[in-house]
Short mmCIF file of C-alpha atoms in Angstrom, two decimals:
data_model
loop_
_atom_site.label_atom_id
_atom_site.label_comp_id
_atom_site.label_asym_id
_atom_site.label_seq_id
_atom_site.Cartn_x
_atom_site.Cartn_y
_atom_site.Cartn_z
CA MET A 1 158.84 52.22 149.95
CA LYS A 2 157.03 54.87 147.96
CA PHE A 3 156.89 55.42 144.20
CA ALA A 4 154.92 57.17 141.44
CA HIS A 5 153.29 55.31 138.54
CA ILE A 6 152.73 57.39 135.37
CA ALA A 7 151.75 56.17 131.88
CA ASP A 8 150.63 57.35 128.43
CA VAL A 9 152.10 60.85 128.59
CA HIS A 10 152.19 61.36 124.78
CA LEU A 11 154.56 64.31 124.71
CA GLY A 12 154.40 66.14 121.37
CA TYR A 13 150.81 65.18 120.53
CA GLU A 14 149.11 68.02 118.63
CA GLN A 15 145.65 66.60 119.20
CA TYR A 16 143.18 67.52 116.42
CA ARG A 17 146.15 69.27 114.79
CA LEU A 18 146.12 71.95 117.47
CA PRO A 19 149.66 72.93 118.58
CA TYR A 20 148.46 74.24 121.94
CA ARG A 21 147.24 70.73 122.82
CA ALA A 22 150.84 69.51 122.67
CA GLU A 23 151.71 72.23 125.19
CA GLU A 24 148.91 70.98 127.45
CA PHE A 25 150.19 67.39 127.28
CA THR A 26 153.63 68.70 128.29
CA ARG A 27 152.16 70.76 131.12
CA ALA A 28 150.33 67.73 132.52
CA PHE A 29 153.55 65.70 132.59
CA ARG A 30 155.41 68.51 134.31
CA GLU A 31 152.71 68.75 136.98
CA ALA A 32 152.70 64.98 137.55
CA VAL A 33 156.49 64.86 138.00
CA GLU A 34 156.53 67.92 140.28
CA ARG A 35 153.80 66.48 142.48
CA ALA A 36 155.60 63.13 142.66
CA VAL A 37 158.75 64.93 143.82
CA GLU A 38 156.72 66.92 146.38
CA GLU A 39 155.41 63.59 147.70
CA ARG A 40 159.05 62.55 148.23
CA VAL A 41 158.76 59.34 146.27
CA ASP A 42 161.74 56.98 146.15
CA PHE A 43 161.46 56.41 142.38
CA ILE A 44 159.17 57.05 139.40
CA LEU A 45 157.80 54.53 136.87
CA ILE A 46 156.79 55.54 133.32
CA ALA A 47 154.85 52.62 131.80
CA GLY A 48 155.22 53.46 128.10
CA ASP A 49 154.27 56.15 125.56
CA LEU A 50 156.28 58.95 127.10
CA PHE A 51 156.30 60.30 123.53
CA HIS A 52 153.51 60.30 120.97
CA THR A 53 155.84 59.03 118.22
CA SER A 54 159.13 57.16 118.05
CA ARG A 55 160.71 60.24 116.44
CA PRO A 56 159.86 63.16 118.72
CA SER A 57 160.68 66.68 117.54
CA PRO A 58 163.66 68.59 118.99
CA GLU A 59 161.21 70.76 120.95
CA THR A 60 159.52 67.68 122.44
CA LEU A 61 162.89 66.19 123.41
CA LYS A 62 163.88 69.49 125.02
CA ASP A 63 160.68 69.44 127.11
CA ALA A 64 161.32 65.84 128.19
CA ILE A 65 164.91 66.64 129.19
CA GLU A 66 163.84 69.67 131.25
CA ILE A 67 161.05 67.84 133.08
CA LEU A 68 163.03 64.65 133.78
CA GLY A 69 165.79 66.87 135.14
CA ILE A 70 163.51 67.70 138.10
CA PRO A 71 163.66 64.24 139.76
CA LYS A 72 167.31 63.82 138.73
CA ALA A 73 168.22 66.96 140.70
CA LYS A 74 166.61 65.36 143.78
CA GLY A 75 168.34 62.00 143.28
CA ILE A 76 165.09 60.23 142.35
CA PRO A 77 165.62 57.54 139.68
CA VAL A 78 163.14 57.06 136.84
CA PHE A 79 162.46 53.62 135.29
CA ALA A 80 160.73 53.43 131.90
CA ILE A 81 159.62 51.15 129.07
CA GLU A 82 158.67 51.97 125.47
CA GLY A 83 154.99 51.94 124.43
CA ASN A 84 153.31 51.15 121.12
CA HIS A 85 153.46 54.80 120.03
CA ASP A 86 157.13 55.47 120.77
CA ARG A 87 158.84 52.09 120.48
CA THR A 88 161.33 51.72 117.67
CA GLN A 89 162.74 48.86 115.61
CA ARG A 90 165.98 50.77 115.38
CA LYS A 91 168.81 49.98 117.78
CA VAL A 92 168.71 53.40 119.44
CA SER A 93 165.56 55.27 120.48
CA ALA A 94 164.76 58.57 122.19
CA TYR A 95 164.75 56.60 125.46
CA HIS A 96 168.41 55.67 124.94
CA LEU A 97 169.22 59.36 124.53
CA LEU A 98 167.51 60.18 127.83
CA GLU A 99 169.25 57.24 129.49
CA GLY A 100 172.62 58.49 128.21
CA LEU A 101 171.90 61.82 129.90
CA GLY A 102 171.21 60.03 133.19
CA LEU A 103 167.52 61.00 133.14
CA LEU A 104 165.94 57.52 133.11
CA ASN A 105 166.70 53.80 133.17
CA LEU A 106 165.35 51.75 130.26
CA LEU A 107 164.04 48.29 131.10
CA GLY A 108 163.42 45.30 128.85
CA ILE A 109 165.15 42.98 126.40
CA ARG A 110 168.30 44.61 125.03
CA GLU A 111 171.24 43.72 122.83
CA GLU A 112 173.81 44.92 125.34
CA LYS A 113 174.48 44.06 128.96
CA VAL A 114 173.92 46.98 131.35
CA GLU A 115 175.17 47.15 134.92
CA ASN A 116 175.04 50.25 137.13
CA GLU A 117 173.55 51.54 140.38
CA HIS A 118 169.96 51.02 139.22
CA LEU A 119 170.21 48.43 136.42
CA THR A 120 171.30 44.81 136.26
CA SER A 121 171.23 42.28 133.41
CA GLU A 122 170.30 38.64 133.05
CA LYS A 123 171.23 36.53 130.02
CA LEU A 124 168.20 35.66 127.89
CA GLY A 125 169.19 33.62 124.83
CA ASP A 126 171.49 35.80 122.74
CA LYS A 127 170.16 38.99 124.41
CA TYR A 128 169.88 40.44 127.90
CA LEU A 129 166.91 41.09 130.15
CA VAL A 130 167.72 44.44 131.77
CA LYS A 131 166.02 44.91 135.15
CA GLY A 132 165.77 47.81 137.56
CA VAL A 133 167.06 47.65 141.12
CA PHE A 134 166.26 49.96 144.03
CA GLU A 135 167.57 49.60 147.57
CA LYS A 136 166.67 51.61 150.66
CA GLY A 137 167.03 50.92 154.37
CA GLY A 138 167.86 47.27 153.90
CA GLU A 139 164.94 46.81 151.49
CA SER A 140 165.58 45.77 147.92
CA ILE A 141 163.08 45.83 145.04
CA GLU A 142 163.52 44.58 141.50
CA ILE A 143 161.62 46.30 138.69
CA HIS A 144 161.04 44.12 135.65
CA GLY A 145 159.70 45.50 132.39
CA LEU A 146 159.16 44.97 128.69
CA LYS A 147 158.31 47.39 125.90
CA TYR A 148 155.07 47.00 123.96
CA MET A 149 154.99 43.75 122.02
CA SER A 150 152.50 42.52 119.43
CA ALA A 151 150.02 39.71 120.13
CA ALA A 152 151.92 37.50 117.66
CA TRP A 153 155.21 38.02 119.52
CA LEU A 154 153.57 37.32 122.87
CA GLU A 155 152.08 34.08 121.53
CA ARG A 156 155.58 32.91 120.58
CA ASN A 157 157.26 34.19 123.76
CA ARG A 158 155.39 33.51 126.98
CA LEU A 159 155.81 36.18 129.64
CA ARG A 160 155.79 33.49 132.33
CA ASP A 161 158.93 32.01 130.76
CA ILE A 162 160.69 35.39 130.75
CA PHE A 163 159.75 36.85 134.14
CA ARG A 164 160.20 34.91 137.38
CA PRO A 165 160.33 37.16 140.48
CA GLU A 166 162.33 35.82 143.41
CA GLY A 167 161.71 38.59 145.97
CA ASP A 168 159.74 41.83 146.22
CA ALA A 169 159.25 42.90 142.62
CA ILE A 170 157.28 45.11 140.24
CA LEU A 171 156.34 44.18 136.66
CA MET A 172 155.90 47.06 134.20
CA LEU A 173 154.10 46.40 130.88
CA HIS A 174 152.45 48.43 128.13
CA GLN A 175 149.80 46.00 126.90
CA GLY A 176 146.04 45.60 126.64
CA ILE A 177 144.45 42.78 128.64
CA LYS A 178 141.26 41.29 127.17
CA GLU A 179 139.29 40.88 130.39
CA LEU A 180 140.08 44.43 131.54
CA PHE A 181 139.15 45.92 128.17
CA GLU A 182 135.82 44.11 128.44
CA ARG A 183 135.17 45.58 131.88
CA VAL A 184 135.67 49.06 130.44
CA SER A 185 134.16 48.67 126.95
CA GLY A 186 132.02 45.53 126.93
CA VAL A 187 132.69 42.07 125.50
CA LEU A 188 135.20 42.01 122.64
CA PRO A 189 135.28 39.24 120.01
CA GLU A 190 138.51 37.49 119.11
CA SER A 191 138.39 39.22 115.73
CA GLN A 192 139.17 42.51 117.47
CA ARG A 193 142.63 41.44 118.62
CA ASP A 194 143.99 44.90 117.80
CA TYR A 195 142.48 46.06 121.11
CA PHE A 196 144.39 43.65 123.33
CA GLU A 197 147.48 41.43 123.25
CA LEU A 198 147.14 39.46 126.50
CA LYS A 199 144.68 37.61 128.67
CA MET A 200 144.89 37.61 132.46
CA GLU A 201 146.10 34.02 132.41
CA ASP A 202 149.18 35.11 130.41
CA LEU A 203 150.52 37.34 133.19
CA PRO A 204 153.38 36.00 135.33
CA LYS A 205 152.55 35.54 139.00
CA GLY A 206 154.45 36.55 142.11
CA TYR A 207 154.65 40.33 141.67
CA LEU A 208 153.51 42.76 144.35
CA TYR A 209 152.57 45.43 141.81
CA TYR A 210 151.76 45.36 138.09
CA ALA A 211 152.49 48.83 136.68
CA MET A 212 150.52 48.90 133.44
CA GLY A 213 150.14 51.31 130.55
CA HIS A 214 148.24 51.39 127.21
CA ILE A 215 144.61 51.62 128.41
CA HIS A 216 143.85 55.34 128.67
CA ARG A 217 141.31 55.07 131.49
CA ARG A 218 142.44 54.43 135.04
CA PHE A 219 141.68 51.00 136.40
CA GLU A 220 142.59 49.01 139.51
CA THR A 221 142.18 45.34 140.33
CA ASN A 222 143.93 42.50 142.14
CA TYR A 223 145.97 39.78 140.50
CA ASP A 224 147.59 36.89 142.35
CA ILE A 225 149.35 38.47 145.37
CA GLY A 226 149.58 41.96 143.96
CA LYS A 227 147.74 45.02 142.64
CA LEU A 228 147.29 45.52 138.90
CA VAL A 229 146.88 49.20 137.98
CA TYR A 230 146.39 51.28 134.85
CA PRO A 231 146.74 55.01 135.64
CA GLY A 232 145.31 56.02 132.23
CA SER A 233 146.59 58.89 130.10
CA LEU A 234 147.43 62.21 131.75
CA GLN A 235 145.26 64.14 129.27
CA ARG A 236 141.91 63.20 127.76
CA TRP A 237 142.55 61.15 124.65
CA ASP A 238 139.29 61.51 122.67
CA PHE A 239 135.56 62.02 123.18
CA GLY A 240 135.20 58.46 124.41
CA ASP A 241 137.45 59.58 127.27
CA TYR A 242 134.96 62.24 128.37
CA GLU A 243 134.64 64.22 131.58
CA VAL A 244 130.88 64.19 131.19
CA ARG A 245 128.54 62.66 128.63
CA TYR A 246 124.98 63.83 127.88
CA ARG A 247 122.42 61.53 126.24
CA TRP A 248 118.97 62.70 125.11
CA ASP A 249 116.14 60.44 126.33
CA GLY A 250 113.33 62.20 124.44
CA ARG A 251 112.58 64.64 127.25
CA THR A 252 115.87 65.77 128.76
CA PHE A 253 119.64 65.26 128.68
CA LYS A 254 120.86 62.60 131.10
CA PRO A 255 124.44 63.25 132.31
CA ARG A 256 127.03 60.59 133.00
CA ALA A 257 130.40 61.36 134.58
CA GLY A 258 133.61 60.02 133.06
CA VAL A 259 136.82 59.10 134.84
CA GLU A 260 139.38 61.48 136.31
CA LYS A 261 142.83 61.94 134.77
CA GLY A 262 146.09 61.67 136.65
CA PHE A 263 148.59 59.16 138.05
CA TYR A 264 149.23 57.01 141.11
CA ILE A 265 151.34 57.30 144.23
CA VAL A 266 151.99 53.84 145.66
CA GLU A 267 153.06 53.57 149.30
CA ASP A 268 153.62 50.20 150.99
CA TRP A 269 152.05 48.61 147.88
CA GLU A 270 148.76 50.51 148.26
CA PRO A 271 147.93 52.73 145.23
CA ARG A 272 146.43 56.20 145.71
CA PHE A 273 145.15 58.16 142.72
CA VAL A 274 146.34 61.75 142.25
CA GLU A 275 143.99 63.75 140.04
CA LEU A 276 145.20 66.35 137.56
CA LYS A 277 142.94 69.16 136.36
CA VAL A 278 142.98 68.93 132.57
CA ARG A 279 140.90 70.31 129.71
CA PRO A 280 137.33 68.92 129.92
CA PHE A 281 135.89 66.87 127.07
CA VAL A 282 132.08 66.79 126.77
CA ASP A 283 130.21 64.31 124.57
CA ILE A 284 126.60 65.15 123.64
CA LYS A 285 124.24 62.89 121.69
CA ILE A 286 120.69 63.70 120.60
CA GLU A 287 118.13 62.28 118.17
CA ALA A 288 115.53 64.94 117.35
CA ASP A 289 114.30 67.50 114.83
CA GLY A 290 116.05 70.82 114.26
CA GLU A 291 113.90 72.94 116.56
CA THR A 292 114.23 70.50 119.44
CA VAL A 293 118.00 70.24 119.01
CA LYS A 294 118.46 74.02 119.04
CA ARG A 295 116.15 74.52 122.03
CA GLU A 296 117.71 71.78 124.17
CA VAL A 297 121.31 72.60 123.27
CA LYS A 298 120.61 76.21 124.30
CA ARG A 299 119.33 74.98 127.68
CA LEU A 300 122.36 72.74 128.12
CA GLY A 301 124.89 75.42 127.14
CA PRO A 302 125.33 77.08 130.59
CA LYS A 303 126.36 73.75 132.12
CA ILE A 304 129.34 73.39 129.78
CA PRO A 305 132.55 75.31 130.61
CA SER A 306 133.89 77.65 127.93
CA GLU A 307 137.29 75.92 127.87
CA ALA A 308 135.72 72.54 127.02
CA PHE A 309 136.16 70.47 123.88
CA VAL A 310 132.67 69.36 122.78
CA ARG A 311 131.39 66.78 120.35
CA LEU A 312 127.73 67.19 119.40
CA ASP A 313 126.35 64.06 117.74
CA ILE A 314 123.01 64.68 116.02
CA LYS A 315 120.83 61.96 114.53
CA TRP A 316 118.18 63.45 112.25
CA GLU A 317 115.59 62.47 109.67
CA LYS A 318 115.60 65.87 107.96
CA PRO A 319 118.81 67.94 107.70
CA PHE A 320 118.90 71.51 109.02
CA ASP A 321 121.42 74.33 109.24
CA VAL A 322 123.71 73.58 112.21
CA SER A 323 125.70 76.83 112.04
CA ALA A 324 123.52 78.39 114.75
CA LEU A 325 124.73 75.74 117.21
CA HIS A 326 128.17 77.35 117.25
CA GLU A 327 126.52 80.44 118.76
CA LEU A 328 124.59 78.39 121.30
CA LEU A 329 127.68 76.48 122.50
CA LYS A 330 130.45 79.00 123.04
CA VAL A 331 133.28 76.58 123.78
CA LYS A 332 136.96 76.25 122.89
CA TYR A 333 136.43 73.50 120.31
CA LEU A 334 133.18 72.20 118.86
CA HIS A 335 132.82 69.27 116.52
CA ILE A 336 129.34 68.63 115.11
CA ARG A 337 128.65 65.18 113.69
CA THR A 338 125.37 64.46 111.88
CA ARG A 339 123.78 61.18 110.85
CA PHE A 340 120.52 60.12 109.23
CA GLY A 341 118.14 58.32 111.54
CA ARG A 342 115.46 57.12 109.11
CA LYS A 343 115.48 53.77 107.34
CA ILE A 344 116.98 53.94 103.88
CA GLU A 345 115.52 51.85 101.08
CA THR A 346 117.71 50.27 98.43
CA PRO A 347 117.30 51.47 94.82
CA GLY A 348 114.27 49.81 93.23
CA GLY A 349 112.57 49.17 96.60
CA GLY A 350 114.45 45.96 97.25
CA GLY A 351 114.35 46.29 101.03
CA GLU A 352 116.50 47.96 103.66
CA VAL A 353 120.20 48.56 103.25
CA PRO A 354 122.20 45.97 105.26
CA ARG A 355 123.40 47.14 108.66
CA PRO A 356 127.09 48.16 108.67
CA GLU A 357 128.08 45.26 110.95
CA GLU A 358 126.55 42.84 108.43
CA TYR A 359 128.61 44.24 105.59
CA PHE A 360 131.92 45.38 107.12
CA SER A 361 134.44 43.52 109.27
CA PRO A 362 135.25 44.87 112.77
CA LEU A 363 138.51 46.27 111.40
CA GLU A 364 136.68 48.12 108.61
CA LEU A 365 134.06 49.45 111.03
CA LYS A 366 136.82 50.85 113.24
CA ALA A 367 138.44 52.53 110.22
CA ILE A 368 135.10 54.09 109.23
CA GLU A 369 134.70 55.38 112.79
CA LEU A 370 138.19 56.90 112.76
CA THR A 371 137.66 58.59 109.40
CA GLY A 372 134.10 59.73 110.07
CA GLU A 373 135.09 63.21 111.17
CA LYS A 374 136.12 66.01 108.83
CA LYS A 375 139.44 66.46 110.62
CA PHE A 376 140.67 62.98 111.40
CA GLU A 377 144.16 61.86 112.35
CA VAL A 378 145.87 59.75 109.69
CA GLU A 379 148.26 57.97 112.08
CA PRO A 380 145.63 55.99 114.03
CA VAL A 381 144.12 54.73 110.75
CA VAL A 382 147.49 53.61 109.40
CA GLU A 383 148.38 52.01 112.74
CA LEU A 384 145.03 50.19 112.77
CA PHE A 385 145.79 48.48 109.45
CA LEU A 386 149.41 47.78 110.37
CA ARG A 387 148.38 46.16 113.65
CA GLY A 388 145.11 44.56 112.53
CA GLY A 389 146.15 43.59 109.01
CA TRP A 390 143.98 43.67 105.92
CA ASP A 391 142.06 40.49 105.34
CA ALA A 392 141.49 40.52 101.59
CA GLU A 393 140.29 36.92 101.66
CA LYS A 394 137.36 37.80 103.97
CA THR A 395 136.46 40.74 101.75
CA GLN A 396 136.39 38.44 98.70
CA LYS A 397 134.29 35.86 100.54
CA ARG A 398 131.76 38.52 101.49
CA GLU A 399 131.49 39.56 97.84
CA GLU A 400 130.98 35.94 96.77
CA LYS A 401 128.32 35.46 99.44
CA LYS A 402 126.45 38.57 98.25
CA GLU A 403 126.62 37.35 94.64
CA ASN A 404 125.29 33.91 95.61
CA LYS A 405 122.35 35.50 97.47
CA LYS A 406 121.60 37.65 94.44
CA MET A 407 121.57 34.59 92.15
CA GLU A 408 119.30 32.68 94.56
CA LYS A 409 116.90 35.62 94.66
CA GLU A 410 116.76 35.93 90.86
CA GLY A 411 116.18 32.18 90.49
CA PRO A 412 116.65 30.06 87.33
CA SER A 413 115.93 31.23 83.79
CA LYS A 414 112.39 31.13 82.31
CA ASP A 415 112.81 27.71 80.74
CA GLY A 416 113.89 26.30 84.13
CA GLU A 417 117.41 25.57 83.01
CA LYS A 418 120.62 27.17 84.23
CA LYS A 419 122.29 29.38 81.70
CA GLN A 420 125.70 28.26 80.64
CA THR A 421 128.36 29.92 78.58
CA GLU A 422 130.06 27.45 76.33
CA ALA A 423 133.39 28.06 74.67
CA ARG A 424 133.24 27.94 70.86
CA PRO A 425 135.89 28.36 68.22
CA PRO A 426 135.93 31.82 66.58
CA LYS A 427 134.22 32.18 63.20
CA LYS A 428 136.25 33.03 60.18
CA GLY A 429 137.18 36.72 60.17
CA GLU A 430 136.02 37.22 63.79
CA ALA A 431 138.36 39.19 66.05
CA VAL A 432 139.78 37.22 68.98
CA GLU A 433 140.47 39.03 72.26
CA LYS A 434 143.97 38.35 73.50
CA LYS A 435 144.58 38.21 77.23
CA PRO A 436 147.96 39.31 78.56
CA GLU A 437 150.04 36.38 79.72
CA ASN A 438 150.84 37.89 83.11
CA ALA A 439 147.53 39.66 83.69
CA LYS A 440 146.88 40.25 87.38
CA PRO A 441 143.51 39.25 88.80
CA LYS A 442 141.23 42.14 89.59
CA LYS A 443 140.95 43.02 93.26
CA GLY A 444 137.54 42.96 94.87
CA PRO A 445 136.08 46.16 96.30
CA ASN A 446 137.74 47.21 99.54
CA LEU A 447 137.35 49.83 102.21
CA LEU A 448 139.85 52.25 100.67
CA ALA A 449 137.82 52.30 97.47
CA TRP A 450 134.63 52.74 99.53
CA LEU A 451 136.19 55.76 101.25
CA GLY A 452 137.27 57.22 97.95
CA GLY A 453 140.94 56.42 98.32
CA ALA A 454 141.16 54.49 95.06
CA ARG A 455 140.03 57.27 92.76
#
């Protein structure tokens, strides 16, 4: 048995508001499907986020129909689940349209019972669990799957209660797993639950292959009796998903290679990565004065391909004109980000400004990171707050804590007694301020106001 495992295609994504990037995302998907067909796979898995949004444009749908027509013409079935970007709360999604055209088979919990050559249904409460089926040469494989679900939903509905494989089976999910995120990005606190929805212990056992999506870097590991694999996105997602990263150590730039982009061919349950050549992303970071930055960037320039997307992160103590850097780095797209490196004193010499992590919550810090560039995408910021929520109570508590510290620092009044404000009846002829009966309490300062959104 041989199959292809693709995930996080993001058709229709005009990255950095550049229409030609959407064309490159489409081209990568076409190449992946064509190479899977050339490999003579028995079926293809798409583990979520085929589309960048749940409402793809007519042009994006047209591209999907044309590309998925390639395996259909060869009699190769495609099994898919919805991801967090393209899932819908409506009854019918773009996936249902593609399924109606015979281009893919949609797996997961559905309202209706589905039975055909490649799909079968199992009663699950008042709904149906629709599973994929593939048979060849006396072998039979079941393909189980579920669209992206929130952490709250997964806490109420255990995957181990839903999925129980009885024979050779594949489980396809579009979820983040805490332990795997930590291997890629470092230890994550529970407060950052917007990065993952599951822990390894939540996964059902007994599957020969776990076809995952959602993490945009490829990753392989073992779980129970099977392989657990993330193929990553087909195209580079951001500058954290770099091809190469350069860090200045005070004397020279130290390079670090990123991960390749592509998909997997799985034969006899052994995954093999197939690399796709995509647009390179290069991330450069330097802390130095203007002359040093210009000199070293000029030296580095020849190593960077002209078609690359480059982020140049400069930490300085004294600002300088960065326009010359565009001449030194002749690349397709250059984003220059500058930050002050010196310590900043509070007004009145009251000490250093608190570090951001001491003042902002992890959710707020992520929002600041997302909005820190001149041209930032609005959708990820909105999605962050929708998924992570806005904890107004924590914000208020932080303000109260700051106020208490301020009072402690100022100390008691000169006579050693605490000042009190006592209510007294108004004097004759004195105006009395009337408060509205239904006056709403004032909201404490929040991140939107800090960003200038509450002007």
